[in-house]
Amino acid sequence: MNDATSSARDETTRGPWMTPAQARQLAAAAGDLYFQLREADLARDTDPDPARRRAGWRLDLAAGGPHSAAEDLLDTADELIRLAARRTDACSVPWGVCPEHGATLRSTAGRCWCTAPGCLRRWFHDRLGEPCAEPVTHRVVDADGDWLDLCDGHAIDARTRIINATVIPLS
Ligand SMILES: [Zn+2]
Ligand SMILES: [Zn+2]
């Protein structure tokens, strides 16, 4: 990796507002808070004073906040890492496709899957909502001669969407 590439990569890894490492540190802090609240909640069950035992009824609710914060921060770190790992020759389309079937993805709640019959591809992140990270494999030329280099899946999609498109495999 040359200097220009590595500094470009540092730039994308660092990001303007949070690094993956910082997101994971915060997730660990939230996880620690969650653990302390759960411990206190368990310990209050052994309190002989019923009024004091009752006073801790909110602990279980309180623990839910840091638990979901930890999950969200870990997902944030993972997404930043995926973005930083995109190859320099990655397809430039800002959303994902199935590498074999094209625009057949559905996603919900941070999960994504291909809806093409018989395709078993699943992703445990929102592939559809993130920039395409597949390597460029085809040049798609439209009727005006304008061209765009795309991955397998986006080339399939362009074939059906762009009228009179010519799709040329790149060697
Ligand atoms: Zn598929
Ligand atoms: Zn693509």
Short mmCIF file of N, CA and C and ligand atoms in Angstrom, two decimals:
data_model
loop_
_atom_site.label_atom_id
_atom_site.label_comp_id
_atom_site.label_asym_id
_atom_site.label_seq_id
_atom_site.Cartn_x
_atom_site.Cartn_y
_atom_site.Cartn_z
N MET A 1 0.85 -1.20 0.00
CA MET A 1 0.00 0.00 0.00
C MET A 1 0.88 1.25 0.00
N ASN A 2 0.68 2.15 -0.94
CA ASN A 2 1.50 3.37 -0.95
C ASN A 2 0.97 4.41 0.03
N ASP A 3 1.74 5.51 0.17
CA ASP A 3 1.38 6.51 1.18
C ASP A 3 0.02 7.15 0.94
N ALA A 4 -0.23 7.45 -0.35
CA ALA A 4 -1.49 8.11 -0.68
C ALA A 4 -2.67 7.21 -0.31
N THR A 5 -2.55 5.89 -0.64
CA THR A 5 -3.64 4.96 -0.33
C THR A 5 -3.81 4.83 1.18
N SER A 6 -2.66 4.71 1.89
CA SER A 6 -2.79 4.47 3.33
C SER A 6 -3.32 5.71 4.04
N SER A 7 -2.97 6.92 3.56
CA SER A 7 -3.53 8.09 4.24
C SER A 7 -5.00 8.26 3.88
N ALA A 8 -5.37 7.88 2.63
CA ALA A 8 -6.79 7.91 2.26
C ALA A 8 -7.57 6.94 3.14
N ARG A 9 -6.94 5.78 3.40
CA ARG A 9 -7.61 4.79 4.24
C ARG A 9 -7.73 5.27 5.68
N ASP A 10 -6.65 5.90 6.21
CA ASP A 10 -6.72 6.45 7.57
C ASP A 10 -7.87 7.45 7.67
N GLU A 11 -7.98 8.24 6.61
CA GLU A 11 -9.04 9.26 6.56
C GLU A 11 -10.41 8.61 6.71
N THR A 12 -10.63 7.52 5.94
CA THR A 12 -11.95 6.89 5.99
C THR A 12 -12.14 6.13 7.30
N THR A 13 -11.04 5.56 7.85
CA THR A 13 -11.16 4.81 9.10
C THR A 13 -11.44 5.77 10.26
N ARG A 14 -10.74 6.92 10.22
CA ARG A 14 -10.87 7.86 11.34
C ARG A 14 -12.24 8.51 11.31
N GLY A 15 -12.64 8.99 10.16
CA GLY A 15 -13.94 9.64 10.08
C GLY A 15 -13.93 10.91 10.88
N PRO A 16 -14.86 11.80 10.61
CA PRO A 16 -14.85 13.09 11.30
C PRO A 16 -15.39 13.01 12.71
N TRP A 17 -16.15 11.99 13.05
CA TRP A 17 -16.84 12.06 14.33
C TRP A 17 -16.59 10.88 15.24
N MET A 18 -16.24 9.70 14.74
CA MET A 18 -16.00 8.56 15.62
C MET A 18 -15.25 7.46 14.88
N THR A 19 -14.27 6.86 15.52
CA THR A 19 -13.61 5.72 14.91
C THR A 19 -14.32 4.44 15.36
N PRO A 20 -14.12 3.34 14.62
CA PRO A 20 -14.70 2.06 15.08
C PRO A 20 -14.22 1.72 16.49
N ALA A 21 -12.93 2.02 16.80
CA ALA A 21 -12.40 1.70 18.13
C ALA A 21 -13.11 2.52 19.21
N GLN A 22 -13.38 3.80 18.90
CA GLN A 22 -14.11 4.63 19.88
C GLN A 22 -15.53 4.11 20.09
N ALA A 23 -16.17 3.71 18.99
CA ALA A 23 -17.54 3.18 19.10
C ALA A 23 -17.54 1.92 19.97
N ARG A 24 -16.51 1.08 19.80
CA ARG A 24 -16.43 -0.15 20.60
C ARG A 24 -16.12 0.15 22.06
N GLN A 25 -15.29 1.19 22.30
CA GLN A 25 -15.01 1.60 23.69
C GLN A 25 -16.29 2.05 24.38
N LEU A 26 -17.07 2.87 23.68
CA LEU A 26 -18.33 3.35 24.25
C LEU A 26 -19.30 2.20 24.46
N ALA A 27 -19.29 1.24 23.52
CA ALA A 27 -20.16 0.06 23.66
C ALA A 27 -19.76 -0.72 24.91
N ALA A 28 -18.45 -0.83 25.16
CA ALA A 28 -17.98 -1.55 26.34
C ALA A 28 -18.40 -0.83 27.61
N ALA A 29 -18.34 0.52 27.60
CA ALA A 29 -18.76 1.31 28.76
C ALA A 29 -20.26 1.12 29.01
N ALA A 30 -21.04 1.13 27.92
CA ALA A 30 -22.49 0.92 28.06
C ALA A 30 -22.76 -0.50 28.56
N GLY A 31 -22.00 -1.47 28.05
CA GLY A 31 -22.15 -2.86 28.49
C GLY A 31 -21.83 -3.01 29.97
N ASP A 32 -20.83 -2.26 30.43
CA ASP A 32 -20.44 -2.29 31.84
C ASP A 32 -21.56 -1.72 32.71
N LEU A 33 -22.14 -0.61 32.26
CA LEU A 33 -23.25 0.00 32.99
C LEU A 33 -24.44 -0.96 33.05
N TYR A 34 -24.71 -1.61 31.92
CA TYR A 34 -25.79 -2.61 31.86
C TYR A 34 -25.55 -3.70 32.90
N PHE A 35 -24.30 -4.20 32.94
CA PHE A 35 -23.95 -5.29 33.85
C PHE A 35 -24.14 -4.85 35.31
N GLN A 36 -23.70 -3.63 35.65
CA GLN A 36 -23.85 -3.12 37.02
C GLN A 36 -25.32 -3.02 37.42
N LEU A 37 -26.15 -2.56 36.48
CA LEU A 37 -27.58 -2.42 36.78
C LEU A 37 -28.24 -3.79 36.97
N ARG A 38 -27.83 -4.76 36.14
CA ARG A 38 -28.37 -6.12 36.27
C ARG A 38 -27.94 -6.73 37.60
N GLU A 39 -26.70 -6.53 37.98
CA GLU A 39 -26.20 -7.06 39.26
C GLU A 39 -26.98 -6.47 40.42
N ALA A 40 -27.20 -5.16 40.38
CA ALA A 40 -27.95 -4.49 41.45
C ALA A 40 -29.38 -5.02 41.50
N ASP A 41 -29.95 -5.24 40.32
CA ASP A 41 -31.33 -5.74 40.24
C ASP A 41 -31.42 -7.14 40.86
N LEU A 42 -30.43 -7.98 40.58
CA LEU A 42 -30.42 -9.32 41.16
C LEU A 42 -30.23 -9.26 42.68
N ALA A 43 -29.34 -8.36 43.13
CA ALA A 43 -29.03 -8.25 44.55
C ALA A 43 -30.23 -7.73 45.35
N ARG A 44 -31.04 -6.88 44.73
CA ARG A 44 -32.17 -6.30 45.48
C ARG A 44 -33.19 -7.38 45.83
N ASP A 45 -33.24 -8.47 45.08
CA ASP A 45 -34.14 -9.58 45.39
C ASP A 45 -33.87 -10.18 46.77
N THR A 46 -32.63 -10.01 47.26
CA THR A 46 -32.28 -10.61 48.55
C THR A 46 -32.45 -9.62 49.71
N ASP A 47 -32.89 -8.37 49.38
CA ASP A 47 -33.11 -7.37 50.44
C ASP A 47 -34.30 -7.79 51.30
N PRO A 48 -34.10 -7.89 52.62
CA PRO A 48 -35.22 -8.33 53.49
C PRO A 48 -36.31 -7.26 53.64
N ASP A 49 -36.01 -6.01 53.34
CA ASP A 49 -37.00 -4.93 53.49
C ASP A 49 -37.84 -4.81 52.21
N PRO A 50 -39.13 -5.14 52.28
CA PRO A 50 -39.95 -5.13 51.05
C PRO A 50 -40.05 -3.76 50.40
N ALA A 51 -40.09 -2.68 51.19
CA ALA A 51 -40.20 -1.33 50.63
C ALA A 51 -38.95 -0.98 49.85
N ARG A 52 -37.80 -1.33 50.42
CA ARG A 52 -36.54 -1.02 49.75
C ARG A 52 -36.38 -1.89 48.49
N ARG A 53 -36.86 -3.14 48.61
CA ARG A 53 -36.80 -4.04 47.46
C ARG A 53 -37.61 -3.45 46.30
N ARG A 54 -38.80 -2.91 46.69
CA ARG A 54 -39.68 -2.33 45.68
C ARG A 54 -39.07 -1.08 45.05
N ALA A 55 -38.31 -0.33 45.84
CA ALA A 55 -37.72 0.93 45.34
C ALA A 55 -36.82 0.71 44.13
N GLY A 56 -36.35 -0.51 43.96
CA GLY A 56 -35.46 -0.76 42.83
C GLY A 56 -36.17 -1.27 41.58
N TRP A 57 -37.49 -1.13 41.51
CA TRP A 57 -38.24 -1.71 40.38
C TRP A 57 -37.83 -1.16 39.02
N ARG A 58 -37.25 0.07 39.04
CA ARG A 58 -36.87 0.68 37.76
C ARG A 58 -35.54 0.16 37.20
N LEU A 59 -34.81 -0.58 38.03
CA LEU A 59 -33.47 -1.00 37.59
C LEU A 59 -33.52 -1.80 36.29
N ASP A 60 -34.51 -2.67 36.20
CA ASP A 60 -34.63 -3.51 35.00
C ASP A 60 -34.86 -2.65 33.76
N LEU A 61 -35.76 -1.65 33.92
CA LEU A 61 -36.01 -0.70 32.82
C LEU A 61 -34.75 0.08 32.48
N ALA A 62 -34.07 0.56 33.54
CA ALA A 62 -32.86 1.38 33.34
C ALA A 62 -31.80 0.60 32.58
N ALA A 63 -31.73 -0.71 32.83
CA ALA A 63 -30.70 -1.53 32.19
C ALA A 63 -30.92 -1.65 30.68
N GLY A 64 -32.18 -1.49 30.26
CA GLY A 64 -32.49 -1.62 28.82
C GLY A 64 -31.81 -0.56 27.97
N GLY A 65 -31.68 0.67 28.53
CA GLY A 65 -31.06 1.76 27.77
C GLY A 65 -29.63 1.45 27.36
N PRO A 66 -28.74 1.20 28.34
CA PRO A 66 -27.36 0.89 27.98
C PRO A 66 -27.23 -0.39 27.14
N HIS A 67 -28.15 -1.35 27.33
CA HIS A 67 -28.08 -2.58 26.53
C HIS A 67 -28.27 -2.26 25.05
N SER A 68 -29.31 -1.46 24.73
CA SER A 68 -29.52 -1.16 23.31
C SER A 68 -28.47 -0.17 22.81
N ALA A 69 -27.97 0.70 23.69
CA ALA A 69 -26.87 1.60 23.28
C ALA A 69 -25.65 0.78 22.87
N ALA A 70 -25.33 -0.25 23.65
CA ALA A 70 -24.16 -1.10 23.34
C ALA A 70 -24.36 -1.78 21.98
N GLU A 71 -25.56 -2.29 21.73
CA GLU A 71 -25.83 -2.96 20.44
C GLU A 71 -25.70 -1.98 19.28
N ASP A 72 -26.28 -0.79 19.44
CA ASP A 72 -26.24 0.21 18.37
C ASP A 72 -24.80 0.68 18.10
N LEU A 73 -24.01 0.82 19.17
CA LEU A 73 -22.63 1.26 18.99
C LEU A 73 -21.79 0.18 18.31
N LEU A 74 -22.04 -1.08 18.63
CA LEU A 74 -21.31 -2.16 17.96
C LEU A 74 -21.68 -2.22 16.48
N ASP A 75 -22.96 -2.02 16.17
CA ASP A 75 -23.38 -2.00 14.76
C ASP A 75 -22.73 -0.82 14.02
N THR A 76 -22.62 0.33 14.72
CA THR A 76 -21.98 1.50 14.13
C THR A 76 -20.52 1.20 13.81
N ALA A 77 -19.81 0.58 14.77
CA ALA A 77 -18.40 0.22 14.55
C ALA A 77 -18.28 -0.72 13.35
N ASP A 78 -19.16 -1.72 13.27
CA ASP A 78 -19.09 -2.69 12.16
C ASP A 78 -19.31 -2.00 10.82
N GLU A 79 -20.28 -1.07 10.77
CA GLU A 79 -20.55 -0.39 9.50
C GLU A 79 -19.37 0.48 9.09
N LEU A 80 -18.76 1.19 10.06
CA LEU A 80 -17.58 2.02 9.75
C LEU A 80 -16.44 1.15 9.24
N ILE A 81 -16.29 -0.04 9.82
CA ILE A 81 -15.22 -0.95 9.38
C ILE A 81 -15.49 -1.44 7.96
N ARG A 82 -16.76 -1.78 7.66
CA ARG A 82 -17.09 -2.22 6.29
C ARG A 82 -16.80 -1.11 5.28
N LEU A 83 -17.16 0.14 5.65
CA LEU A 83 -16.92 1.26 4.73
C LEU A 83 -15.42 1.46 4.49
N ALA A 84 -14.64 1.33 5.57
CA ALA A 84 -13.19 1.54 5.45
C ALA A 84 -12.54 0.42 4.64
N ALA A 85 -13.16 -0.76 4.67
CA ALA A 85 -12.57 -1.92 3.99
C ALA A 85 -12.94 -1.98 2.51
N ARG A 86 -13.78 -1.07 2.04
CA ARG A 86 -14.17 -1.08 0.62
C ARG A 86 -12.92 -0.96 -0.24
N ARG A 87 -12.83 -1.83 -1.23
CA ARG A 87 -11.66 -1.79 -2.10
C ARG A 87 -11.69 -0.52 -2.95
N THR A 88 -10.50 -0.08 -3.37
CA THR A 88 -10.43 1.18 -4.11
C THR A 88 -11.10 1.03 -5.48
N ASP A 89 -11.18 -0.20 -6.00
CA ASP A 89 -11.85 -0.39 -7.30
C ASP A 89 -13.30 -0.83 -7.11
N ALA A 90 -13.87 -0.53 -5.94
CA ALA A 90 -15.26 -0.94 -5.70
C ALA A 90 -16.21 -0.18 -6.62
N CYS A 91 -17.30 -0.84 -6.93
CA CYS A 91 -18.40 -0.26 -7.68
C CYS A 91 -18.88 1.01 -6.98
N SER A 92 -19.23 2.04 -7.76
CA SER A 92 -19.50 3.34 -7.14
C SER A 92 -20.97 3.57 -6.77
N VAL A 93 -21.82 2.58 -7.00
CA VAL A 93 -23.25 2.78 -6.70
C VAL A 93 -23.44 2.84 -5.17
N PRO A 94 -24.20 3.84 -4.68
CA PRO A 94 -24.29 4.00 -3.23
C PRO A 94 -25.29 3.08 -2.52
N TRP A 95 -25.71 1.98 -3.16
CA TRP A 95 -26.54 0.99 -2.46
C TRP A 95 -26.12 -0.40 -2.93
N GLY A 96 -26.48 -1.42 -2.14
CA GLY A 96 -26.02 -2.77 -2.42
C GLY A 96 -26.96 -3.57 -3.30
N VAL A 97 -26.43 -4.64 -3.88
CA VAL A 97 -27.22 -5.58 -4.69
C VAL A 97 -26.81 -7.00 -4.32
N CYS A 98 -27.59 -7.99 -4.80
CA CYS A 98 -27.13 -9.37 -4.73
C CYS A 98 -26.07 -9.51 -5.83
N PRO A 99 -24.89 -10.06 -5.52
CA PRO A 99 -23.84 -10.14 -6.55
C PRO A 99 -24.25 -11.03 -7.73
N GLU A 100 -25.23 -11.90 -7.52
CA GLU A 100 -25.65 -12.78 -8.61
C GLU A 100 -26.94 -12.31 -9.29
N HIS A 101 -27.85 -11.71 -8.54
CA HIS A 101 -29.18 -11.42 -9.09
C HIS A 101 -29.50 -9.94 -9.27
N GLY A 102 -28.67 -9.06 -8.74
CA GLY A 102 -28.91 -7.63 -8.93
C GLY A 102 -29.85 -7.04 -7.90
N ALA A 103 -30.81 -6.24 -8.39
CA ALA A 103 -31.68 -5.46 -7.50
C ALA A 103 -32.81 -6.31 -6.92
N THR A 104 -32.45 -7.32 -6.17
CA THR A 104 -33.44 -8.25 -5.62
C THR A 104 -33.39 -8.25 -4.10
N LEU A 105 -32.70 -7.28 -3.50
CA LEU A 105 -32.53 -7.29 -2.04
C LEU A 105 -33.70 -6.64 -1.32
N ARG A 106 -33.98 -7.17 -0.14
CA ARG A 106 -34.90 -6.52 0.79
C ARG A 106 -34.16 -6.42 2.11
N SER A 107 -34.50 -5.37 2.88
CA SER A 107 -33.85 -5.30 4.19
C SER A 107 -34.82 -4.76 5.22
N THR A 108 -34.63 -5.21 6.44
CA THR A 108 -35.40 -4.67 7.55
C THR A 108 -34.62 -4.92 8.84
N ALA A 109 -34.72 -3.98 9.76
CA ALA A 109 -34.12 -4.12 11.09
C ALA A 109 -32.66 -4.56 11.03
N GLY A 110 -31.89 -3.96 10.11
CA GLY A 110 -30.47 -4.27 10.06
C GLY A 110 -30.13 -5.64 9.49
N ARG A 111 -31.11 -6.30 8.85
CA ARG A 111 -30.85 -7.58 8.18
C ARG A 111 -31.20 -7.40 6.72
N CYS A 112 -30.58 -8.20 5.85
CA CYS A 112 -30.83 -8.07 4.43
C CYS A 112 -30.79 -9.44 3.77
N TRP A 113 -31.62 -9.64 2.75
CA TRP A 113 -31.64 -10.93 2.07
C TRP A 113 -32.02 -10.74 0.62
N CYS A 114 -31.66 -11.75 -0.20
CA CYS A 114 -32.01 -11.73 -1.62
C CYS A 114 -33.34 -12.44 -1.80
N THR A 115 -34.21 -11.83 -2.62
CA THR A 115 -35.54 -12.41 -2.82
C THR A 115 -35.63 -13.26 -4.09
N ALA A 116 -34.53 -13.41 -4.83
CA ALA A 116 -34.57 -14.24 -6.04
C ALA A 116 -34.82 -15.69 -5.63
N PRO A 117 -35.72 -16.38 -6.36
CA PRO A 117 -36.02 -17.77 -6.00
C PRO A 117 -34.75 -18.62 -5.98
N GLY A 118 -34.57 -19.35 -4.90
CA GLY A 118 -33.42 -20.24 -4.80
C GLY A 118 -32.15 -19.59 -4.29
N CYS A 119 -32.14 -18.24 -4.18
CA CYS A 119 -30.93 -17.58 -3.68
C CYS A 119 -30.99 -17.58 -2.15
N LEU A 120 -29.94 -18.09 -1.54
CA LEU A 120 -29.93 -18.21 -0.08
C LEU A 120 -29.08 -17.13 0.58
N ARG A 121 -28.68 -16.09 -0.18
CA ARG A 121 -27.80 -15.09 0.40
C ARG A 121 -28.52 -14.24 1.45
N ARG A 122 -27.84 -14.10 2.60
CA ARG A 122 -28.33 -13.30 3.73
C ARG A 122 -27.18 -12.48 4.25
N TRP A 123 -27.48 -11.29 4.73
CA TRP A 123 -26.44 -10.46 5.36
C TRP A 123 -26.97 -9.98 6.70
N PHE A 124 -26.09 -9.96 7.69
CA PHE A 124 -26.53 -9.52 9.01
C PHE A 124 -26.23 -8.04 9.20
N HIS A 125 -26.39 -7.30 8.12
CA HIS A 125 -26.34 -5.84 8.17
C HIS A 125 -27.16 -5.35 6.98
N ASP A 126 -27.40 -4.03 6.92
CA ASP A 126 -28.25 -3.49 5.86
C ASP A 126 -27.44 -3.30 4.58
N ARG A 127 -27.16 -4.39 3.88
CA ARG A 127 -26.37 -4.32 2.65
C ARG A 127 -27.02 -3.38 1.64
N LEU A 128 -28.34 -3.40 1.56
CA LEU A 128 -29.07 -2.57 0.61
C LEU A 128 -28.81 -1.08 0.86
N GLY A 129 -28.69 -0.70 2.12
CA GLY A 129 -28.56 0.72 2.46
C GLY A 129 -27.12 1.24 2.47
N GLU A 130 -26.15 0.34 2.26
CA GLU A 130 -24.75 0.77 2.30
C GLU A 130 -24.17 0.79 0.89
N PRO A 131 -23.10 1.61 0.67
CA PRO A 131 -22.50 1.67 -0.67
C PRO A 131 -22.04 0.29 -1.13
N CYS A 132 -22.16 0.04 -2.42
CA CYS A 132 -21.74 -1.24 -2.99
C CYS A 132 -20.23 -1.42 -2.79
N ALA A 133 -19.83 -2.61 -2.35
CA ALA A 133 -18.41 -2.87 -2.10
C ALA A 133 -17.85 -3.93 -3.05
N GLU A 134 -18.66 -4.33 -4.04
CA GLU A 134 -18.23 -5.38 -4.98
C GLU A 134 -17.25 -4.80 -6.00
N PRO A 135 -16.33 -5.63 -6.50
CA PRO A 135 -15.38 -5.12 -7.50
C PRO A 135 -16.07 -4.82 -8.83
N VAL A 136 -15.53 -3.81 -9.51
CA VAL A 136 -16.03 -3.44 -10.84
C VAL A 136 -15.68 -4.55 -11.83
N THR A 137 -16.68 -4.98 -12.62
CA THR A 137 -16.44 -6.08 -13.58
C THR A 137 -16.98 -5.77 -14.98
N HIS A 138 -17.86 -4.75 -15.09
CA HIS A 138 -18.50 -4.47 -16.38
C HIS A 138 -18.52 -2.98 -16.66
N ARG A 139 -18.45 -2.65 -17.94
CA ARG A 139 -18.68 -1.26 -18.36
C ARG A 139 -20.04 -1.20 -19.04
N VAL A 140 -20.88 -0.29 -18.54
CA VAL A 140 -22.22 -0.13 -19.11
C VAL A 140 -22.25 1.18 -19.89
N VAL A 141 -22.54 1.08 -21.19
CA VAL A 141 -22.55 2.25 -22.05
C VAL A 141 -23.99 2.52 -22.47
N ASP A 142 -24.45 3.76 -22.27
CA ASP A 142 -25.84 4.07 -22.64
C ASP A 142 -25.91 4.54 -24.11
N ALA A 143 -27.13 4.86 -24.56
CA ALA A 143 -27.35 5.20 -25.96
C ALA A 143 -26.56 6.46 -26.39
N ASP A 144 -26.26 7.35 -25.42
CA ASP A 144 -25.49 8.57 -25.74
C ASP A 144 -23.99 8.35 -25.69
N GLY A 145 -23.57 7.13 -25.34
CA GLY A 145 -22.15 6.85 -25.27
C GLY A 145 -21.55 7.12 -23.90
N ASP A 146 -22.37 7.58 -22.95
CA ASP A 146 -21.86 7.76 -21.58
C ASP A 146 -21.69 6.38 -20.95
N TRP A 147 -20.63 6.24 -20.16
CA TRP A 147 -20.41 4.93 -19.57
C TRP A 147 -20.17 4.99 -18.07
N LEU A 148 -20.36 3.82 -17.46
CA LEU A 148 -20.24 3.68 -16.01
C LEU A 148 -19.68 2.28 -15.77
N ASP A 149 -18.68 2.17 -14.90
CA ASP A 149 -18.14 0.84 -14.57
C ASP A 149 -18.84 0.30 -13.33
N LEU A 150 -19.36 -0.90 -13.44
CA LEU A 150 -20.18 -1.46 -12.37
C LEU A 150 -19.79 -2.89 -12.02
N CYS A 151 -20.27 -3.36 -10.88
CA CYS A 151 -20.04 -4.75 -10.46
C CYS A 151 -21.04 -5.67 -11.19
N ASP A 152 -20.90 -6.98 -11.00
CA ASP A 152 -21.80 -7.96 -11.63
C ASP A 152 -23.28 -7.62 -11.38
N GLY A 153 -23.62 -7.45 -10.10
CA GLY A 153 -25.03 -7.26 -9.72
C GLY A 153 -25.61 -5.97 -10.28
N HIS A 154 -24.83 -4.88 -10.22
CA HIS A 154 -25.33 -3.61 -10.75
C HIS A 154 -25.36 -3.61 -12.28
N ALA A 155 -24.47 -4.39 -12.91
CA ALA A 155 -24.51 -4.50 -14.37
C ALA A 155 -25.80 -5.23 -14.80
N ILE A 156 -26.19 -6.26 -14.05
CA ILE A 156 -27.44 -6.97 -14.33
C ILE A 156 -28.62 -5.99 -14.24
N ASP A 157 -28.59 -5.19 -13.18
CA ASP A 157 -29.65 -4.23 -12.95
C ASP A 157 -29.69 -3.17 -14.06
N ALA A 158 -28.51 -2.69 -14.48
CA ALA A 158 -28.42 -1.65 -15.52
C ALA A 158 -28.95 -2.18 -16.85
N ARG A 159 -28.70 -3.46 -17.14
CA ARG A 159 -29.17 -4.08 -18.38
C ARG A 159 -30.69 -3.94 -18.52
N THR A 160 -31.42 -4.07 -17.38
CA THR A 160 -32.87 -4.00 -17.44
C THR A 160 -33.38 -2.56 -17.31
N ARG A 161 -32.61 -1.70 -16.66
CA ARG A 161 -33.09 -0.35 -16.40
C ARG A 161 -32.72 0.66 -17.47
N ILE A 162 -31.52 0.52 -18.06
CA ILE A 162 -31.05 1.52 -19.01
C ILE A 162 -31.41 1.07 -20.43
N ILE A 163 -32.24 1.86 -21.10
CA ILE A 163 -32.69 1.51 -22.45
C ILE A 163 -31.52 1.59 -23.43
N ASN A 164 -31.39 0.56 -24.23
CA ASN A 164 -30.30 0.47 -25.23
C ASN A 164 -28.91 0.47 -24.61
N ALA A 165 -28.82 -0.07 -23.40
CA ALA A 165 -27.50 -0.13 -22.76
C ALA A 165 -26.67 -1.25 -23.38
N THR A 166 -25.38 -0.99 -23.52
CA THR A 166 -24.45 -2.03 -23.93
C THR A 166 -23.62 -2.39 -22.71
N VAL A 167 -23.60 -3.67 -22.37
CA VAL A 167 -22.86 -4.09 -21.19
C VAL A 167 -21.64 -4.90 -21.64
N ILE A 168 -20.47 -4.37 -21.34
CA ILE A 168 -19.23 -4.99 -21.78
C ILE A 168 -18.47 -5.54 -20.58
N PRO A 169 -18.16 -6.83 -20.56
CA PRO A 169 -17.34 -7.35 -19.45
C PRO A 169 -15.93 -6.78 -19.51
N LEU A 170 -15.38 -6.36 -18.38
CA LEU A 170 -14.01 -5.87 -18.32
C LEU A 170 -13.11 -7.05 -18.00
N SER A 171 -11.97 -7.13 -18.67
CA SER A 171 -11.11 -8.27 -18.39
C SER A 171 -10.22 -7.96 -17.20
ZN ZN B 1 -29.48 -13.49 -5.03
ZN ZN B 2 -22.25 -2.59 -7.48
#
